[in-house]
Short mmCIF file of C-alpha atoms in Angstrom, two decimals:
data_model
loop_
_atom_site.label_atom_id
_atom_site.label_comp_id
_atom_site.label_asym_id
_atom_site.label_seq_id
_atom_site.Cartn_x
_atom_site.Cartn_y
_atom_site.Cartn_z
CA MET A 1 -10.72 -40.15 18.04
CA LEU A 2 -8.04 -37.87 20.15
CA ASN A 3 -7.92 -34.38 18.74
CA ALA A 4 -4.38 -33.93 17.27
CA THR A 5 -4.84 -30.58 16.12
CA PRO A 6 -2.77 -29.02 18.89
CA LEU A 7 0.04 -30.77 17.97
CA LEU A 8 -0.69 -29.76 14.47
CA LYS A 9 -0.63 -26.32 15.38
CA LEU A 10 2.61 -26.53 17.36
CA TYR A 11 4.53 -27.96 14.35
CA ALA A 12 2.86 -25.33 12.13
CA LYS A 13 4.43 -22.76 14.25
CA ILE A 14 7.92 -24.15 14.06
CA ARG A 15 7.13 -24.83 9.98
CA ARG A 16 6.23 -21.25 9.27
CA ALA A 17 9.16 -19.73 11.34
CA LYS A 18 11.50 -21.80 8.95
CA LEU A 19 9.70 -21.19 5.60
CA ASN A 20 9.63 -17.27 6.73
CA ARG A 21 13.55 -17.55 7.05
CA THR A 22 14.02 -19.79 4.09
CA ASN A 23 16.44 -18.61 1.05
CA TYR A 24 14.39 -20.03 -1.77
CA ALA A 25 17.24 -20.17 -4.08
CA GLU A 26 19.95 -21.50 -1.79
CA GLN A 27 17.18 -24.26 -0.54
CA GLN A 28 16.63 -25.43 -4.00
CA GLU A 29 20.18 -25.45 -5.18
CA GLN A 30 20.74 -27.71 -1.88
CA GLU A 31 18.16 -29.89 -2.81
CA LEU A 32 19.53 -30.51 -6.11
CA LEU A 33 22.73 -31.24 -4.95
CA LYS A 34 21.84 -33.77 -2.41
CA LEU A 35 19.95 -35.55 -5.15
CA VAL A 36 23.21 -35.37 -7.10
CA LYS A 37 25.29 -36.93 -4.21
CA ILE A 38 23.16 -39.65 -3.39
CA SER A 39 23.10 -40.93 -7.10
CA GLN A 40 26.51 -40.26 -8.36
CA ASN A 41 26.91 -44.16 -8.20
CA THR A 42 24.01 -45.15 -10.34
CA GLU A 43 24.48 -45.83 -13.90
CA PHE A 44 22.81 -42.42 -14.94
CA GLY A 45 25.01 -40.55 -12.21
CA ILE A 46 28.26 -42.34 -13.67
CA GLU A 47 27.21 -41.53 -17.15
CA HIS A 48 26.40 -37.73 -16.47
CA LYS A 49 29.72 -37.39 -14.12
CA PHE A 50 27.37 -36.36 -11.20
CA ASN A 51 31.04 -36.37 -8.73
CA ALA A 52 31.81 -33.39 -10.92
CA ILE A 53 28.47 -31.25 -10.24
CA LYS A 54 28.76 -28.65 -7.73
CA SER A 55 26.15 -26.19 -8.83
CA VAL A 56 22.74 -25.89 -10.76
CA SER A 57 24.72 -24.51 -13.79
CA ASP A 58 26.93 -27.45 -13.78
CA PHE A 59 23.96 -29.67 -13.46
CA GLN A 60 22.35 -27.95 -16.62
CA ASN A 61 25.17 -28.14 -18.70
CA ARG A 62 25.76 -31.88 -18.16
CA VAL A 63 21.76 -33.04 -18.05
CA PRO A 64 19.80 -32.55 -21.07
CA LEU A 65 15.97 -32.12 -20.62
CA ARG A 66 14.22 -35.41 -21.24
CA ARG A 67 10.76 -36.43 -21.89
CA TYR A 68 9.22 -39.72 -20.41
CA GLU A 69 9.63 -41.65 -23.61
CA GLN A 70 13.17 -40.86 -23.54
CA PHE A 71 13.65 -42.20 -19.94
CA TRP A 72 11.22 -45.13 -20.75
CA GLU A 73 13.57 -45.98 -24.10
CA GLY A 74 16.81 -45.42 -22.84
CA TYR A 75 16.84 -46.32 -19.13
CA PHE A 76 13.99 -48.18 -18.12
CA LYS A 77 12.43 -50.47 -20.97
CA GLU A 78 15.29 -53.17 -20.91
CA ARG A 79 15.05 -53.99 -17.29
CA PHE A 80 11.45 -53.05 -16.27
CA PRO A 81 10.26 -53.83 -13.72
CA LYS A 82 13.07 -54.29 -11.88
CA LEU A 83 15.05 -51.13 -11.90
CA ASN A 84 18.20 -51.59 -9.87
CA ASN A 85 20.83 -48.67 -9.58
CA ILE A 86 19.97 -47.09 -12.72
CA THR A 87 18.46 -43.54 -12.35
CA TRP A 88 18.24 -43.99 -8.48
CA PRO A 89 20.24 -46.07 -5.78
CA GLY A 90 18.63 -49.42 -5.05
CA VAL A 91 15.51 -50.89 -6.59
CA ILE A 92 12.63 -48.83 -7.59
CA PRO A 93 9.80 -50.58 -5.17
CA TYR A 94 6.73 -48.73 -6.96
CA PHE A 95 5.51 -47.29 -10.27
CA ALA A 96 2.60 -45.07 -10.43
CA VAL A 97 0.66 -46.12 -13.51
CA SER A 98 -0.31 -42.92 -15.57
CA SER A 99 -2.27 -42.76 -18.62
CA GLY A 100 -1.67 -39.58 -20.96
CA THR A 101 -4.95 -37.61 -20.68
CA THR A 102 -5.13 -37.06 -24.25
CA SER A 103 -2.91 -39.80 -26.05
CA GLY A 104 -4.11 -42.47 -23.60
CA THR A 105 -0.21 -43.85 -23.42
CA THR A 106 0.42 -45.89 -20.25
CA LYS A 107 3.51 -44.42 -18.16
CA TRP A 108 5.25 -46.18 -15.40
CA ILE A 109 6.36 -43.46 -13.33
CA PRO A 110 9.03 -44.65 -10.57
CA TYR A 111 8.23 -44.14 -7.04
CA THR A 112 10.32 -44.46 -4.22
CA HIS A 113 10.42 -44.76 -0.36
CA GLU A 114 12.09 -41.26 -0.42
CA MET A 115 8.97 -39.91 -2.55
CA THR A 116 6.74 -41.13 0.18
CA SER A 117 8.44 -38.92 2.44
CA SER A 118 8.25 -36.09 0.05
CA ASN A 119 4.56 -36.17 -0.40
CA ALA A 120 3.90 -36.56 3.10
CA LYS A 121 5.85 -33.39 3.66
CA ALA A 122 4.13 -31.83 1.13
CA GLY A 123 0.44 -33.02 2.50
CA VAL A 124 1.47 -31.71 5.97
CA ASP A 125 2.16 -28.46 4.62
CA LEU A 126 -1.24 -28.15 3.37
CA LEU A 127 -2.59 -28.85 6.67
CA VAL A 128 -0.13 -26.28 8.06
CA HIS A 129 -1.66 -23.48 5.93
CA HIS A 130 -5.07 -24.32 6.80
CA VAL A 131 -4.61 -24.40 10.64
CA THR A 132 -2.69 -21.00 10.01
CA GLN A 133 -5.58 -19.24 8.57
CA ASN A 134 -8.04 -21.08 10.76
CA PRO A 135 -7.05 -20.55 14.46
CA ALA A 136 -10.09 -22.27 15.67
CA SER A 137 -9.73 -25.56 13.22
CA ARG A 138 -10.09 -29.12 14.94
CA LEU A 139 -9.09 -30.49 11.59
CA MET A 140 -7.25 -33.53 13.23
CA ALA A 141 -10.47 -34.28 15.32
CA GLY A 142 -11.86 -36.64 12.58
CA LYS A 143 -10.78 -38.37 9.31
CA SER A 144 -9.87 -37.26 5.98
CA PHE A 145 -11.85 -38.46 2.86
CA VAL A 146 -9.81 -39.12 -0.13
CA LEU A 147 -11.81 -39.71 -3.15
CA GLY A 148 -9.36 -41.43 -5.18
CA GLY A 149 -8.93 -44.60 -7.72
CA SER A 150 -8.80 -48.20 -6.83
CA SER A 151 -6.07 -49.03 -4.35
CA GLU A 152 -5.02 -52.13 -5.75
CA LEU A 153 -1.55 -52.74 -6.57
CA VAL A 154 0.19 -55.40 -9.00
CA GLU A 155 3.27 -56.99 -7.97
CA ARG A 156 5.53 -57.00 -11.13
CA THR A 157 8.04 -58.83 -9.48
CA PRO A 158 9.05 -59.84 -5.81
CA GLY A 159 8.96 -56.47 -3.98
CA VAL A 160 7.97 -54.42 -6.82
CA TYR A 161 4.49 -52.79 -7.41
CA SER A 162 2.33 -51.07 -9.93
CA GLY A 163 -0.76 -49.27 -9.53
CA ASP A 164 -2.85 -45.99 -9.17
CA LEU A 165 -1.04 -43.25 -7.07
CA SER A 166 -3.93 -43.58 -4.64
CA GLY A 167 -3.20 -47.00 -4.11
CA ILE A 168 0.58 -46.50 -3.55
CA ALA A 169 -0.83 -43.67 -1.00
CA VAL A 170 -2.64 -46.02 0.81
CA LYS A 171 0.17 -48.88 0.96
CA THR A 172 2.79 -46.09 2.10
CA LEU A 173 0.54 -43.96 4.75
CA PRO A 174 2.53 -42.80 7.66
CA LEU A 175 1.55 -44.58 10.91
CA TRP A 176 0.12 -41.28 12.39
CA ALA A 177 -2.15 -40.79 9.25
CA ARG A 178 -3.95 -44.55 8.96
CA ALA A 179 -6.31 -44.18 11.77
CA ARG A 180 -7.19 -40.65 10.18
CA TYR A 181 -7.80 -41.81 6.61
CA PHE A 182 -11.02 -42.84 5.01
CA PRO A 183 -11.71 -45.06 3.10
CA PRO A 184 -10.49 -48.01 4.81
CA GLN A 185 -8.25 -50.56 2.44
CA LYS A 186 -11.24 -53.14 1.85
CA LEU A 187 -13.12 -50.08 0.64
CA ALA A 188 -10.41 -48.26 -1.32
CA LEU A 189 -10.06 -51.59 -3.37
CA LEU A 190 -13.35 -51.29 -4.97
CA LYS A 191 -12.95 -50.99 -8.96
CA ASN A 192 -16.56 -50.35 -10.00
CA TRP A 193 -16.75 -46.52 -9.72
CA GLU A 194 -20.76 -46.49 -9.28
CA GLU A 195 -20.64 -49.01 -6.56
CA LYS A 196 -17.78 -47.39 -5.02
CA ILE A 197 -19.30 -44.05 -4.76
CA GLN A 198 -22.43 -45.49 -3.29
CA ILE A 199 -20.73 -47.72 -0.54
CA LEU A 200 -18.18 -44.66 0.21
CA GLY A 201 -21.08 -42.55 0.41
CA ARG A 202 -23.04 -44.37 3.18
CA GLU A 203 -19.89 -45.55 4.86
CA SER A 204 -18.85 -41.94 5.24
CA LEU A 205 -21.93 -40.56 6.73
CA LYS A 206 -20.72 -43.18 9.93
CA GLN A 207 -17.61 -41.05 10.07
CA ASN A 208 -16.54 -37.57 11.73
CA ILE A 209 -15.25 -36.32 8.14
CA ARG A 210 -13.27 -33.15 8.49
CA SER A 211 -11.94 -32.98 4.98
CA ILE A 212 -12.41 -34.29 1.61
CA SER A 213 -10.32 -34.51 -1.56
CA GLY A 214 -10.67 -35.21 -5.02
CA VAL A 215 -10.76 -34.30 -8.69
CA PRO A 216 -13.73 -31.82 -9.17
CA SER A 217 -15.52 -33.53 -11.73
CA TRP A 218 -15.73 -36.86 -9.77
CA LEU A 219 -16.44 -34.95 -6.40
CA LEU A 220 -19.58 -33.35 -7.96
CA ILE A 221 -20.73 -36.62 -9.27
CA PHE A 222 -20.14 -37.94 -5.68
CA PHE A 223 -22.05 -35.19 -4.01
CA GLU A 224 -24.71 -35.57 -6.59
CA LYS A 225 -25.04 -39.38 -5.31
CA MET A 226 -24.75 -37.88 -1.67
CA THR A 227 -27.99 -35.74 -2.40
CA GLU A 228 -29.77 -39.22 -2.97
CA ILE A 229 -28.47 -40.83 0.04
CA VAL A 230 -29.07 -38.07 2.22
CA PRO A 231 -32.54 -36.95 1.07
CA GLY A 232 -33.30 -33.86 3.04
CA SER A 233 -29.67 -32.39 2.61
CA GLY A 234 -30.88 -29.73 -0.22
CA GLY A 235 -27.88 -30.47 -2.10
CA LYS A 236 -25.67 -28.63 0.88
CA ILE A 237 -22.47 -30.17 2.12
CA CYS A 238 -23.11 -28.72 5.41
CA ASN A 239 -26.11 -30.88 5.70
CA ILE A 240 -24.23 -34.00 4.61
CA TYR A 241 -20.68 -33.49 6.36
CA PRO A 242 -21.52 -30.62 9.12
CA LYS A 243 -18.21 -30.84 10.55
CA LEU A 244 -16.17 -30.20 7.14
CA GLU A 245 -13.55 -27.84 7.36
CA MET A 246 -11.74 -28.27 4.15
CA LEU A 247 -12.29 -29.23 0.72
CA VAL A 248 -9.39 -29.93 -1.43
CA HIS A 249 -9.46 -30.02 -5.25
CA GLY A 250 -6.37 -30.53 -7.78
CA GLY A 251 -5.61 -32.28 -11.12
CA VAL A 252 -7.67 -29.92 -13.37
CA SER A 253 -8.26 -26.37 -13.53
CA PHE A 254 -11.00 -25.29 -10.95
CA ALA A 255 -12.40 -22.25 -13.04
CA PRO A 256 -15.42 -23.95 -14.60
CA TYR A 257 -16.32 -25.55 -11.26
CA HIS A 258 -15.89 -22.81 -8.97
CA LYS A 259 -19.34 -21.62 -8.89
CA LYS A 260 -20.85 -24.76 -8.76
CA PHE A 261 -18.71 -25.37 -5.46
CA LEU A 262 -19.66 -22.31 -3.95
CA GLU A 263 -23.19 -23.25 -4.24
CA LEU A 264 -22.49 -26.62 -2.80
CA LEU A 265 -20.70 -25.03 0.23
CA GLU A 266 -23.25 -22.27 1.35
CA GLY A 267 -23.83 -22.64 4.91
CA SER A 268 -20.53 -24.88 5.36
CA ARG A 269 -17.52 -23.63 7.19
CA ALA A 270 -15.41 -25.67 5.22
CA GLU A 271 -12.95 -23.77 2.87
CA LEU A 272 -11.54 -24.43 -0.69
CA ARG A 273 -8.05 -25.42 -0.89
CA GLU A 274 -6.31 -26.28 -4.06
CA VAL A 275 -3.16 -28.69 -4.40
CA TYR A 276 -0.91 -29.29 -7.37
CA PRO A 277 0.31 -32.87 -7.15
CA ALA A 278 1.72 -35.14 -9.83
CA SER A 279 2.86 -38.79 -9.99
CA GLU A 280 6.22 -37.44 -10.39
CA GLY A 281 6.14 -35.09 -7.26
CA PHE A 282 4.01 -32.90 -5.25
CA ILE A 283 4.74 -29.31 -6.61
CA ALA A 284 2.47 -26.86 -4.82
CA VAL A 285 -0.16 -26.03 -2.45
CA GLY A 286 -2.62 -23.39 -1.62
CA ASP A 287 -1.81 -21.13 1.14
CA ARG A 288 -4.10 -18.05 0.38
CA SER A 289 -7.48 -17.84 -1.27
CA TYR A 290 -8.48 -19.28 -4.50
CA GLY A 291 -7.00 -17.48 -7.65
CA ASP A 292 -3.92 -15.95 -5.69
CA GLY A 293 -1.66 -18.58 -6.88
CA LEU A 294 -0.20 -21.90 -5.52
CA ARG A 295 2.66 -21.83 -2.91
CA MET A 296 5.89 -23.91 -4.06
CA ILE A 297 7.13 -26.40 -1.99
CA ILE A 298 11.11 -26.14 -2.31
CA ASP A 299 12.56 -28.13 0.50
CA HIS A 300 11.20 -31.85 -0.16
CA GLY A 301 13.63 -33.70 -2.29
CA ILE A 302 12.77 -31.97 -5.72
CA PHE A 303 14.41 -29.62 -7.85
CA PHE A 304 12.39 -27.44 -10.24
CA GLU A 305 13.12 -25.80 -13.39
CA PHE A 306 10.88 -23.83 -15.79
CA VAL A 307 11.39 -23.66 -19.52
CA PRO A 308 9.25 -20.57 -21.56
CA LEU A 309 6.79 -22.60 -23.49
CA GLU A 310 7.87 -21.36 -26.91
CA GLU A 311 11.42 -22.77 -26.16
CA ILE A 312 10.42 -26.18 -25.12
CA ASP A 313 11.02 -27.82 -28.38
CA LYS A 314 14.18 -26.10 -29.03
CA PRO A 315 17.80 -27.81 -28.81
CA SER A 316 18.93 -25.71 -26.19
CA PRO A 317 15.99 -23.96 -24.36
CA THR A 318 16.56 -21.36 -21.81
CA ARG A 319 16.53 -23.16 -18.11
CA HIS A 320 15.28 -21.05 -15.48
CA TRP A 321 15.00 -21.91 -11.79
CA VAL A 322 13.79 -20.00 -8.63
CA ARG A 323 16.67 -17.69 -8.49
CA ASP A 324 15.78 -16.04 -12.07
CA LEU A 325 12.06 -17.11 -12.97
CA GLU A 326 10.11 -14.09 -14.05
CA LEU A 327 6.46 -13.28 -13.45
CA GLY A 328 3.77 -13.66 -16.09
CA VAL A 329 5.81 -15.86 -18.33
CA ASN A 330 3.90 -19.42 -19.62
CA TYR A 331 6.79 -21.87 -18.45
CA ALA A 332 6.99 -25.73 -19.14
CA VAL A 333 7.68 -27.51 -15.82
CA ILE A 334 10.81 -29.48 -15.56
CA ILE A 335 11.46 -31.93 -12.31
CA THR A 336 14.43 -33.55 -10.66
CA ASN A 337 13.24 -35.70 -8.21
CA CYS A 338 13.85 -38.44 -5.33
CA ALA A 339 12.84 -41.10 -7.47
CA GLY A 340 15.54 -41.20 -10.27
CA LEU A 341 13.92 -38.60 -13.02
CA TRP A 342 16.33 -35.86 -14.07
CA SER A 343 15.52 -32.81 -15.66
CA TYR A 344 12.14 -34.25 -16.79
CA VAL A 345 9.61 -32.72 -18.69
CA LEU A 346 6.40 -33.14 -16.79
CA GLY A 347 4.17 -31.93 -19.19
CA ASP A 348 2.41 -29.16 -17.23
CA THR A 349 2.62 -25.49 -17.93
CA VAL A 350 2.69 -22.62 -15.19
CA ARG A 351 2.59 -18.99 -14.75
CA PHE A 352 4.20 -17.32 -11.78
CA VAL A 353 2.27 -14.46 -9.89
CA ASP A 354 4.98 -13.97 -7.02
CA ARG A 355 8.63 -14.83 -6.36
CA ASP A 356 8.76 -14.44 -2.55
CA PRO A 357 7.60 -16.94 -1.98
CA PRO A 358 7.12 -18.53 -5.45
CA ARG A 359 3.69 -18.68 -6.33
CA LEU A 360 2.13 -20.03 -9.40
CA LEU A 361 -0.96 -20.84 -11.30
CA VAL A 362 -1.36 -23.97 -13.40
CA THR A 363 -2.09 -22.82 -17.08
CA GLY A 364 -2.44 -26.03 -18.88
CA ARG A 365 -0.39 -29.09 -20.35
CA ILE A 366 2.26 -28.67 -23.21
CA SER A 367 0.07 -30.94 -25.32
CA TYR A 368 -3.00 -28.97 -24.33
CA TYR A 369 -2.59 -26.40 -27.16
CA LEU A 370 -5.01 -25.72 -29.70
CA SER A 371 -3.20 -24.59 -32.68
CA ALA A 372 -4.18 -26.47 -35.55
CA PHE A 373 -4.78 -23.40 -37.73
CA GLY A 374 -2.02 -21.30 -36.13
CA GLU A 375 -4.10 -19.83 -33.32
CA HIS A 376 -2.04 -20.81 -30.39
CA VAL A 377 -4.44 -20.88 -27.62
CA ILE A 378 -3.59 -22.42 -24.43
CA ASP A 379 -5.79 -24.40 -21.87
CA GLU A 380 -5.94 -21.46 -19.50
CA GLU A 381 -7.20 -19.22 -21.92
CA LEU A 382 -9.89 -21.84 -22.81
CA GLU A 383 -11.00 -22.41 -19.24
CA ASP A 384 -11.15 -18.74 -18.61
CA SER A 385 -13.33 -18.28 -21.83
CA VAL A 386 -15.48 -21.16 -21.15
CA SER A 387 -16.23 -19.75 -17.69
CA TYR A 388 -17.05 -16.38 -18.92
CA ALA A 389 -19.47 -17.78 -21.58
CA ALA A 390 -21.10 -20.04 -18.95
CA ALA A 391 -21.64 -16.99 -16.70
CA SER A 392 -22.88 -14.88 -19.63
CA ILE A 393 -25.92 -17.19 -19.75
CA SER A 394 -26.33 -17.79 -15.92
CA LYS A 395 -25.09 -21.48 -16.49
CA GLN A 396 -22.29 -23.60 -14.91
CA VAL A 397 -20.49 -25.85 -17.04
CA VAL A 398 -19.70 -29.52 -15.63
CA ASP A 399 -17.51 -30.54 -18.24
CA TYR A 400 -16.43 -29.65 -21.83
CA SER A 401 -13.85 -30.67 -24.59
CA VAL A 402 -12.94 -28.96 -27.59
CA GLY A 403 -10.79 -29.96 -30.78
CA PRO A 404 -10.36 -28.66 -34.42
CA ILE A 405 -12.68 -29.13 -36.98
CA PHE A 406 -10.64 -29.28 -40.22
CA PRO A 407 -12.24 -27.89 -43.40
CA SER A 408 -13.53 -30.62 -46.04
CA ALA A 409 -12.33 -28.51 -48.99
CA SER A 410 -9.49 -26.21 -49.62
CA SER A 411 -11.96 -23.12 -50.01
CA THR A 412 -13.50 -23.73 -46.70
CA LEU A 413 -12.51 -22.88 -43.38
CA GLY A 414 -11.52 -24.65 -40.25
CA GLY A 415 -12.72 -24.18 -36.69
CA HIS A 416 -13.24 -25.41 -33.07
CA LEU A 417 -15.83 -27.88 -31.98
CA TYR A 418 -16.76 -27.77 -28.23
CA VAL A 419 -19.04 -30.39 -26.54
CA VAL A 420 -20.33 -28.58 -23.33
CA GLU A 421 -22.20 -30.32 -20.64
CA PHE A 422 -24.10 -27.97 -18.43
CA ALA A 423 -25.32 -28.43 -14.68
CA GLN A 424 -28.75 -27.14 -15.71
CA ALA A 425 -30.97 -29.23 -17.87
CA GLY A 426 -32.93 -27.78 -20.86
CA VAL A 427 -30.41 -25.28 -22.08
CA SER A 428 -32.02 -23.57 -25.04
CA THR A 429 -30.68 -23.33 -28.84
CA ALA A 430 -30.70 -19.52 -28.52
CA GLU A 431 -28.64 -19.98 -24.91
CA ILE A 432 -26.14 -22.23 -26.90
CA GLU A 433 -25.57 -19.50 -29.59
CA SER A 434 -25.25 -16.87 -26.95
CA PHE A 435 -22.55 -19.06 -25.10
CA ALA A 436 -20.59 -19.40 -28.42
CA GLY A 437 -20.65 -15.78 -29.23
CA ALA A 438 -19.46 -15.08 -26.00
CA LEU A 439 -16.96 -17.56 -25.74
CA ASP A 440 -15.71 -16.21 -29.12
CA LYS A 441 -15.65 -12.70 -27.93
CA ARG A 442 -13.62 -13.54 -24.70
CA LEU A 443 -11.03 -15.85 -26.82
CA SER A 444 -10.67 -13.07 -28.99
CA GLU A 445 -10.00 -10.47 -26.05
CA ARG A 446 -7.36 -12.92 -24.45
CA ASN A 447 -5.49 -14.16 -27.55
CA GLU A 448 -4.09 -11.87 -30.36
CA ASP A 449 -3.48 -15.07 -32.63
CA TYR A 450 -7.09 -16.06 -32.24
CA GLU A 451 -8.63 -12.82 -32.81
CA ALA A 452 -6.34 -12.37 -36.01
CA HIS A 453 -7.66 -15.46 -37.51
CA ARG A 454 -11.36 -14.67 -36.52
CA ALA A 455 -11.40 -11.22 -38.14
CA GLY A 456 -13.75 -11.01 -40.91
CA GLY A 457 -13.78 -14.93 -41.10
CA TYR A 458 -10.44 -15.34 -43.19
CA GLY A 459 -8.85 -17.77 -40.80
CA LEU A 460 -11.49 -19.82 -38.62
CA ASN A 461 -15.06 -20.32 -38.30
CA PRO A 462 -16.94 -19.22 -34.97
CA PRO A 463 -16.99 -21.81 -32.84
CA LYS A 464 -19.49 -24.36 -32.95
CA VAL A 465 -21.13 -25.78 -29.60
CA ILE A 466 -22.67 -29.38 -29.18
CA LEU A 467 -24.95 -29.74 -25.98
CA ALA A 468 -24.32 -32.71 -24.02
CA LYS A 469 -27.04 -33.68 -21.61
CA PRO A 470 -26.34 -34.03 -18.20
CA GLY A 471 -24.42 -37.02 -17.60
CA ALA A 472 -23.10 -37.50 -20.86
CA PHE A 473 -19.47 -37.03 -20.05
CA ALA A 474 -19.34 -39.53 -17.25
CA ALA A 475 -21.04 -42.00 -19.35
CA TRP A 476 -18.65 -41.21 -22.30
CA MET A 477 -15.59 -41.83 -19.72
CA LYS A 478 -17.23 -45.14 -18.68
CA SER A 479 -17.53 -46.34 -22.18
CA ARG A 480 -13.83 -46.04 -22.37
CA GLY A 481 -13.00 -47.68 -19.28
CA LYS A 482 -11.93 -44.42 -17.37
CA LEU A 483 -14.63 -43.74 -14.97
CA GLY A 484 -13.70 -42.07 -11.86
CA GLY A 485 -10.71 -41.56 -9.48
CA LYS A 486 -7.66 -40.41 -11.11
CA HIS A 487 -9.10 -40.33 -14.75
CA LYS A 488 -9.65 -36.70 -16.16
CA VAL A 489 -11.95 -35.64 -19.12
CA PRO A 490 -9.48 -34.42 -21.99
CA ARG A 491 -10.10 -30.57 -22.52
CA ILE A 492 -8.34 -30.32 -25.73
CA ILE A 493 -8.73 -33.19 -28.22
CA ASN A 494 -6.33 -33.10 -31.01
CA ASP A 495 -6.94 -36.61 -32.03
CA THR A 496 -9.76 -36.25 -34.54
CA ALA A 497 -11.00 -40.00 -34.03
CA LEU A 498 -11.34 -39.48 -30.38
CA LEU A 499 -13.06 -35.71 -30.96
CA ASP A 500 -15.47 -37.56 -33.35
CA SER A 501 -16.06 -40.68 -30.76
CA LEU A 502 -17.24 -37.85 -28.03
CA ARG A 503 -19.33 -35.85 -30.34
CA THR A 504 -21.16 -38.91 -31.74
CA PHE A 505 -21.67 -40.31 -28.00
CA ALA A 506 -22.52 -36.88 -26.98
CA GLU A 507 -25.25 -36.42 -29.84
CA ALA A 508 -26.62 -39.99 -28.91
CA TYR A 509 -26.93 -39.73 -25.61
CA LYS A 510 -30.44 -39.62 -23.91
#
């Protein structure tokens, strides 16, 4: 295969120069006004008087925040699947099918040809940052392995398709990328996850794999399978893919997985690189080391707003954008994109660590908010505390979920139930108790409301931890029809029935 890395490095030099002279606020306002102009004759544009919008302020005054359900009920449901000139010009050609991690509600996210270009630009930016930091890179001398869901698409009406985002990505791959993409379509179509990783694993060994990407939990399962396929690998990626340069992860917090991946990458020159994609658009990519924040992409057909989390349900919340965002504030992400979503509440929360350029850390989900008793614990605090507690007993967490335990009587206290799967087998009862104590301590340090509820045992019982044996979470997800690819283990489960289901399954799993 022709090594196209020199061409990538040439583009990277041009792209870096452009990024260095970009005024982020001006660029974002330009992106918004372009979207508004393109869509001014759609039903949505006419309804919101897009022809009178000349600034970000004008836009915010005319277009309120909306959640998916409001778009579905108000604009999509009646005419789905053929949405023609409703919120975006012309017919929407694709819908990315997205299931709510906690609720399980199916969402049909509009995806346009313009979104294909937007995602491609973001993906190339990821490569730009890699070759910038690795001048000797030969990344484009081989293939990129994407461990995603099934690429099968369903034709809902002539010319309109729906399916997994990874399937849409495969169908709309730019010509230059197709020869460098693995797996081929016939393998990407496989639905059975267990069969798929077995076949993909064997076939990938015949390829010059230079990068691999996926959700961390499923990558771990895949690499575990690869140690069986390559018996002499010793569980090290360098012995499986010796020319691997980049391992791309995203979709969930990486904190519980970081140490395990560092062990897998021992002896390898591959670096970890985080991305922040969503069905609604690509938001940010890692341009520095893990934990240093992800650099926002601000010139690819998406306009971003940020609402302080505590205001998200207020009638008139404060709507920040890159011009006036503040560091250290937990924001809900709002997206306006090139697929007809306008001031759309994405559901994620972020915190900025830099303004020039804007860099952020993903802190969780709006719905990932553990506060059944007023303790107001967010996803980021949980991830940090679980990682801290695992390190305190020299273990690594593979997966976990937590939810509230409600009191059985008015005279008793509630608390939190954690179901935790460690990478190591044979974790003792004493270690579990130590883990629970360290977790409780760390959460109290991170969250004043939690500390107040735990003080003296007046508001919350100590956390209860149930040990899930290795493989339990994957088996539970399989039992729910959510094994592999895009599916993610729910971190915070506020649904009592779902939490009981996991608890019962974990206790019975052998």
